[in-house]
Tab-separated table of C-alpha atoms in Angstrom:
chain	number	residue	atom	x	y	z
A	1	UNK	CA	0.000	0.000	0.000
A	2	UNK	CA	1.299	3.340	-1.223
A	3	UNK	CA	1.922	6.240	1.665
A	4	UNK	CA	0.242	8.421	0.014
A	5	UNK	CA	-3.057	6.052	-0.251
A	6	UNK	CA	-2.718	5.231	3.723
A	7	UNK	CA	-2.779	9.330	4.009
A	8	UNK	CA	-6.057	9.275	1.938
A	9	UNK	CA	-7.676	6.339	4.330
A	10	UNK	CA	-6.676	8.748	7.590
A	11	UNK	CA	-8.027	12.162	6.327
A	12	UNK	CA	-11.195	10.761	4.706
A	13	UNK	CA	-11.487	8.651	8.261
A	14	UNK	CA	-11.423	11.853	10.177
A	15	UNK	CA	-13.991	13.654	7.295
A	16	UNK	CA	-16.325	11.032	8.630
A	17	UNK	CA	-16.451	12.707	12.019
A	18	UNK	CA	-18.109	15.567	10.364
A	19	UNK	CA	-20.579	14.078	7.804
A	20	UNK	CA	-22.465	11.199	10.417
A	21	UNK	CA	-25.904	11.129	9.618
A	22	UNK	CA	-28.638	11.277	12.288
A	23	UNK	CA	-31.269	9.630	10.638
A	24	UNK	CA	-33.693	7.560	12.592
A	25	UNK	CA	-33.424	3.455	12.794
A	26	UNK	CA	-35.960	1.864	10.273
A	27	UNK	CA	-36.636	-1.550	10.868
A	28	UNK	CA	-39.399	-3.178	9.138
A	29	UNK	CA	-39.719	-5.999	11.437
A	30	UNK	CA	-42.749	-8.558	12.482
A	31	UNK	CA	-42.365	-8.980	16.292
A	32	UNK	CA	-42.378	-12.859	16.883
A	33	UNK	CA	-42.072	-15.287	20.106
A	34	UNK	CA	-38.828	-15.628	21.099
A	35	UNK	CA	-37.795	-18.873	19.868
A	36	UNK	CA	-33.946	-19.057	21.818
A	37	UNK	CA	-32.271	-16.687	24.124
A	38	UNK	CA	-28.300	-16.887	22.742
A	39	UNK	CA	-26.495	-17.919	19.923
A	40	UNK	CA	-23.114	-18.552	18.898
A	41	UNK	CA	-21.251	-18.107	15.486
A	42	UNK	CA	-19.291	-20.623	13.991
A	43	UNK	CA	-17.022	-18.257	12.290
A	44	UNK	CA	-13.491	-18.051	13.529
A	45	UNK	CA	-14.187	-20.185	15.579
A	46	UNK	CA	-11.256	-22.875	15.120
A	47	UNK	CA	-8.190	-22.449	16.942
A	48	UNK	CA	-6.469	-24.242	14.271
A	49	UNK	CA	-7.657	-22.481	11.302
A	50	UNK	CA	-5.415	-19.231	9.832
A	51	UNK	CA	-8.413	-16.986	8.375
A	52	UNK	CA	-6.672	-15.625	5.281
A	53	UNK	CA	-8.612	-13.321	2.925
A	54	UNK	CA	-7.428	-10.636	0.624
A	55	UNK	CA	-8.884	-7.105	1.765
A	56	UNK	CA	-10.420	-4.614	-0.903
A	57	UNK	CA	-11.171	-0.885	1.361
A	58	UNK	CA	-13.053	1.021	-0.247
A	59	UNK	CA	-12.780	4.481	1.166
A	60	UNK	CA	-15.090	7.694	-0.281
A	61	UNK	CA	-14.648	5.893	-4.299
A	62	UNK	CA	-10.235	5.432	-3.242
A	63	UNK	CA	-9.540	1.852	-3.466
A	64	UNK	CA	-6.766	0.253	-1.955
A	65	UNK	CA	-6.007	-3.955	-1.285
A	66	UNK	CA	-4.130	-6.092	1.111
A	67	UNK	CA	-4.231	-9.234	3.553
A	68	UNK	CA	-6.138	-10.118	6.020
A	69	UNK	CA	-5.155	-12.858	8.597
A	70	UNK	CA	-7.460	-13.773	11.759
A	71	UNK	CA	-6.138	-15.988	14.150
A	72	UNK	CA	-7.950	-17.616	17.643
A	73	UNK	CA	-4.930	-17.309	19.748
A	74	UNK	CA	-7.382	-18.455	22.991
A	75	UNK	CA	-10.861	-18.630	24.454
A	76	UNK	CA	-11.204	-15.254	23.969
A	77	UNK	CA	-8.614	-13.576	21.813
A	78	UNK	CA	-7.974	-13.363	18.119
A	79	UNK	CA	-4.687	-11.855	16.293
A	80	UNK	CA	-5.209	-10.006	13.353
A	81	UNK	CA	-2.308	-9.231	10.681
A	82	UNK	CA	-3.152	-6.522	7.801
A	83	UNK	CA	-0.192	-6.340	5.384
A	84	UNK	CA	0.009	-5.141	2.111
A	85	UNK	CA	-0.149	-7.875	-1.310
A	86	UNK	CA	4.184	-7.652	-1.016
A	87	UNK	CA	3.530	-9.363	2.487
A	88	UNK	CA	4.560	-6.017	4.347
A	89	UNK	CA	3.142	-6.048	7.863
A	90	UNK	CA	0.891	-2.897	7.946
A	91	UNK	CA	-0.838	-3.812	11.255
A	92	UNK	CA	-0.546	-6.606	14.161
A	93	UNK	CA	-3.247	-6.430	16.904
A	94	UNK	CA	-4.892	-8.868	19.730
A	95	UNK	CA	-8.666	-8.120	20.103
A	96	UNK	CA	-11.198	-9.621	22.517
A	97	UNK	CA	-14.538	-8.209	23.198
A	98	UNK	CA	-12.673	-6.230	25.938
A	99	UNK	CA	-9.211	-5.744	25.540
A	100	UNK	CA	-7.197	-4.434	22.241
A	101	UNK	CA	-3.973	-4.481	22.554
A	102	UNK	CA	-1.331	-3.560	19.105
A	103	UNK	CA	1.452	-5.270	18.288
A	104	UNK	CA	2.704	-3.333	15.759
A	105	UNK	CA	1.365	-0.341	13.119
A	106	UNK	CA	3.367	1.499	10.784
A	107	UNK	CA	3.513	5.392	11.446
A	108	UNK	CA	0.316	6.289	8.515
A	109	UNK	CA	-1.676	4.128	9.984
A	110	UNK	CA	-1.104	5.274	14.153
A	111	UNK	CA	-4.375	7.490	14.082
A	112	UNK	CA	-7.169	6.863	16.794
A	113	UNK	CA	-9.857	7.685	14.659
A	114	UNK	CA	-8.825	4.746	12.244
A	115	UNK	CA	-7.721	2.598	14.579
A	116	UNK	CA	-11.183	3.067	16.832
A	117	UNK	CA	-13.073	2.194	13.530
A	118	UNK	CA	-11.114	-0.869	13.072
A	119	UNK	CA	-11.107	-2.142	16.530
A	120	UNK	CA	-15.302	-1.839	16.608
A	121	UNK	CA	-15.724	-2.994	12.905
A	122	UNK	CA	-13.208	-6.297	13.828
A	123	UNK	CA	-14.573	-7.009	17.283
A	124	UNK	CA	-18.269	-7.380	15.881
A	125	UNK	CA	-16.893	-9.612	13.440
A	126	UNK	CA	-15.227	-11.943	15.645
A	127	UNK	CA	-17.564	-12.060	18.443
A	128	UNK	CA	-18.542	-15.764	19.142
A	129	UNK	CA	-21.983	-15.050	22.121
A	130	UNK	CA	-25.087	-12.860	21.985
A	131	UNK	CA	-27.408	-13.004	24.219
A	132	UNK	CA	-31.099	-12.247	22.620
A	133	UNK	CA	-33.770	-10.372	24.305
A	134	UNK	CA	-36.150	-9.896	21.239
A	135	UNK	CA	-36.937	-11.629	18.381
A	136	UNK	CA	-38.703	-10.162	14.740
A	137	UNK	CA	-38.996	-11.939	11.407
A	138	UNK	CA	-38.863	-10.558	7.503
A	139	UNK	CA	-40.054	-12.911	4.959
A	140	UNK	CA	-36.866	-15.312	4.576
A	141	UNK	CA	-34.640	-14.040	8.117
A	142	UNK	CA	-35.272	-14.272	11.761
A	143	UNK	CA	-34.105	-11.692	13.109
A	144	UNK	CA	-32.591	-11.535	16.534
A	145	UNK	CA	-32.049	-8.440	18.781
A	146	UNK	CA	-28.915	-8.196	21.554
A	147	UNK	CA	-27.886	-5.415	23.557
A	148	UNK	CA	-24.200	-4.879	23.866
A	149	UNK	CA	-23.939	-1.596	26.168
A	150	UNK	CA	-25.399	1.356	24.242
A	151	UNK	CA	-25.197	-0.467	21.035
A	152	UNK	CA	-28.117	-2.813	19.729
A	153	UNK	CA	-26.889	-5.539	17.352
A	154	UNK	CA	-29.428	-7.319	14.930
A	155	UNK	CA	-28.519	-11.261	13.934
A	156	UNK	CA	-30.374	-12.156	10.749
A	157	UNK	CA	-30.388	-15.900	10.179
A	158	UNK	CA	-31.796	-17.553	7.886
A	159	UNK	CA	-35.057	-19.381	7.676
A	160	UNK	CA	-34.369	-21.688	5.187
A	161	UNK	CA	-31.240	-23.333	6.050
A	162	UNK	CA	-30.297	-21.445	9.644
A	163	UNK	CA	-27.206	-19.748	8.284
A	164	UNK	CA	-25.844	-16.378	9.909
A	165	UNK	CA	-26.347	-14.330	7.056
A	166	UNK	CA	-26.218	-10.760	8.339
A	167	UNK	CA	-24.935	-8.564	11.414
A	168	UNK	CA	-26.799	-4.851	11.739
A	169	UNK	CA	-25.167	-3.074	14.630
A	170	UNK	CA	-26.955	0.212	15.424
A	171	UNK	CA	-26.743	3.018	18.339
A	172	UNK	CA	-30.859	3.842	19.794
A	173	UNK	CA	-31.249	6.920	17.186
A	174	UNK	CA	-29.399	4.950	13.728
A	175	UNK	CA	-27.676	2.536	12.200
A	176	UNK	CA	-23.546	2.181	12.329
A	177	UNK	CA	-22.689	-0.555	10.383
A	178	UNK	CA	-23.374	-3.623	8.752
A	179	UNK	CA	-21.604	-7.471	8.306
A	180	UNK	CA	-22.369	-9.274	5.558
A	181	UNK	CA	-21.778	-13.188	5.150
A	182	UNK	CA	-21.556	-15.432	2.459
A	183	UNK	CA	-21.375	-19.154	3.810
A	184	UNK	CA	-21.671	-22.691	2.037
A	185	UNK	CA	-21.635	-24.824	5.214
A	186	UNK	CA	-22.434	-21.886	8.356
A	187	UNK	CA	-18.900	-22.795	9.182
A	188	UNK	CA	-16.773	-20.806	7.450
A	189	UNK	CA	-17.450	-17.727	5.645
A	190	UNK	CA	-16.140	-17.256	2.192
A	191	UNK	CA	-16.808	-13.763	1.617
A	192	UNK	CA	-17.460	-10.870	4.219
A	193	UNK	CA	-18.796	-7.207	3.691
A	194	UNK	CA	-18.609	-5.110	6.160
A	195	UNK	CA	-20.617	-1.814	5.341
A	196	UNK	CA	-20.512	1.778	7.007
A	197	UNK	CA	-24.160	3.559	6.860
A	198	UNK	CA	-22.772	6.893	8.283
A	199	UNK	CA	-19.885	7.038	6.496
A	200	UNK	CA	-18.703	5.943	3.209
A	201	UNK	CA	-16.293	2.850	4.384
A	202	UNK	CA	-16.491	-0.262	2.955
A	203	UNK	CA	-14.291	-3.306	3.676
A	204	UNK	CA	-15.022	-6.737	1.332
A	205	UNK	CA	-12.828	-10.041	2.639
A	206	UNK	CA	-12.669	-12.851	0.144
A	207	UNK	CA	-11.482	-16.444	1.348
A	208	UNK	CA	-7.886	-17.038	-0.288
A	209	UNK	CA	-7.451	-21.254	-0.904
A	210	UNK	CA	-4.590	-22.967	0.561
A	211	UNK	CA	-2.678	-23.881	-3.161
């Protein structure tokens, strides 16, 4: 990744600050029974699986790629690697649902605002228990509601064949962001999108094969 494309991820990261939309949280739901009180997803969940995908950011129309590596280093813990195509080592971080600690991070990429939008967008998508306290329905989801401190987070799961298909996470007033799953066996995910709604960042992981 180019320096001067990192510098175009930061600013455009700290534009966001300014252009957050306050619109209300729509959800055309059908309240519905609730049918289970927790749940936990299968992805990234093996200890003994690297998670390798290449990265495609897409950051106000500026495109940039890289590598993405998850890896469960405990109960509780994953490491995650960013590095460029070359293999150069952009970021190194351990992330639970309460502790973040970095290992590394090159100098363009030390910014709080990025790194806060990182560490939220990363720690929804490897968070293994929710604990449901309402439950809706669309025509082909059920659609489960958690609360996780201020934030409300919306599991959509399929009706058909049970699979975790979607993750809305949303403040009380809108929506933040959304995770986007594309799974064969509700094991592993082969392709993730993970989609700002108040600010134009979006972050597509496809599965890279072992050759």
């Amino acid at each position: 990744m180019q320096k001067s494309t990192i510098q175009f991820l930061i600013i455009n990261c700290f534009l966001a600050i300014v252009l957050v939309s306050c619109g209300s949280v729509t959800k055309n739901y059908t309240p519905k029974k609730l049918d289970r009180t927790s749940y936990q997803v299968p992805y990234f969940a093996d200890s003994k699986t690297d998670y390798v995908y290449k990265t495609n950011i897409t950051v106000y129309g500026h495109e940039m790629s890289g590598i993405f590596i998850a890896k469960k280093i405990n109960d509780t813990t994953h490491r995650i690697v960013f590095t460029t195509e070359f293999g150069n080592k952009l970021m190194d971080f351990e992330i639970s649902e309460r502790d973040f600690k970095i290992n590394s991070i090159v100098s363009e990429l030390d910014r709080k605002i990025l790194i806060n939008t990182l560490r939220e967008d990363f720690r929804l998508l490897l968070k293994k228990d929710y604990i449901f306290q309402k439950q809706f329905e669309n025509e082909s989801a059920d659609i489960y509601k958690s609360q996780d401190g201020k934030r409300d987070n919306y599991l959509f799961v399929s009706k058909k064949d049970q699979k975790l298909e979607k993750v809305v996470q949303s403040s009380k007033t809108k929506e933040k962001f959304t995770l986007t799953f594309s799974s064969e066996n509700n094991i592993f995910a082969e392709k993730i999108l993970i989609n700002h709604q108040n600010i134009k960042l979006k972050i597509e992981l496809n599965y890279l094969k072992s050759e």
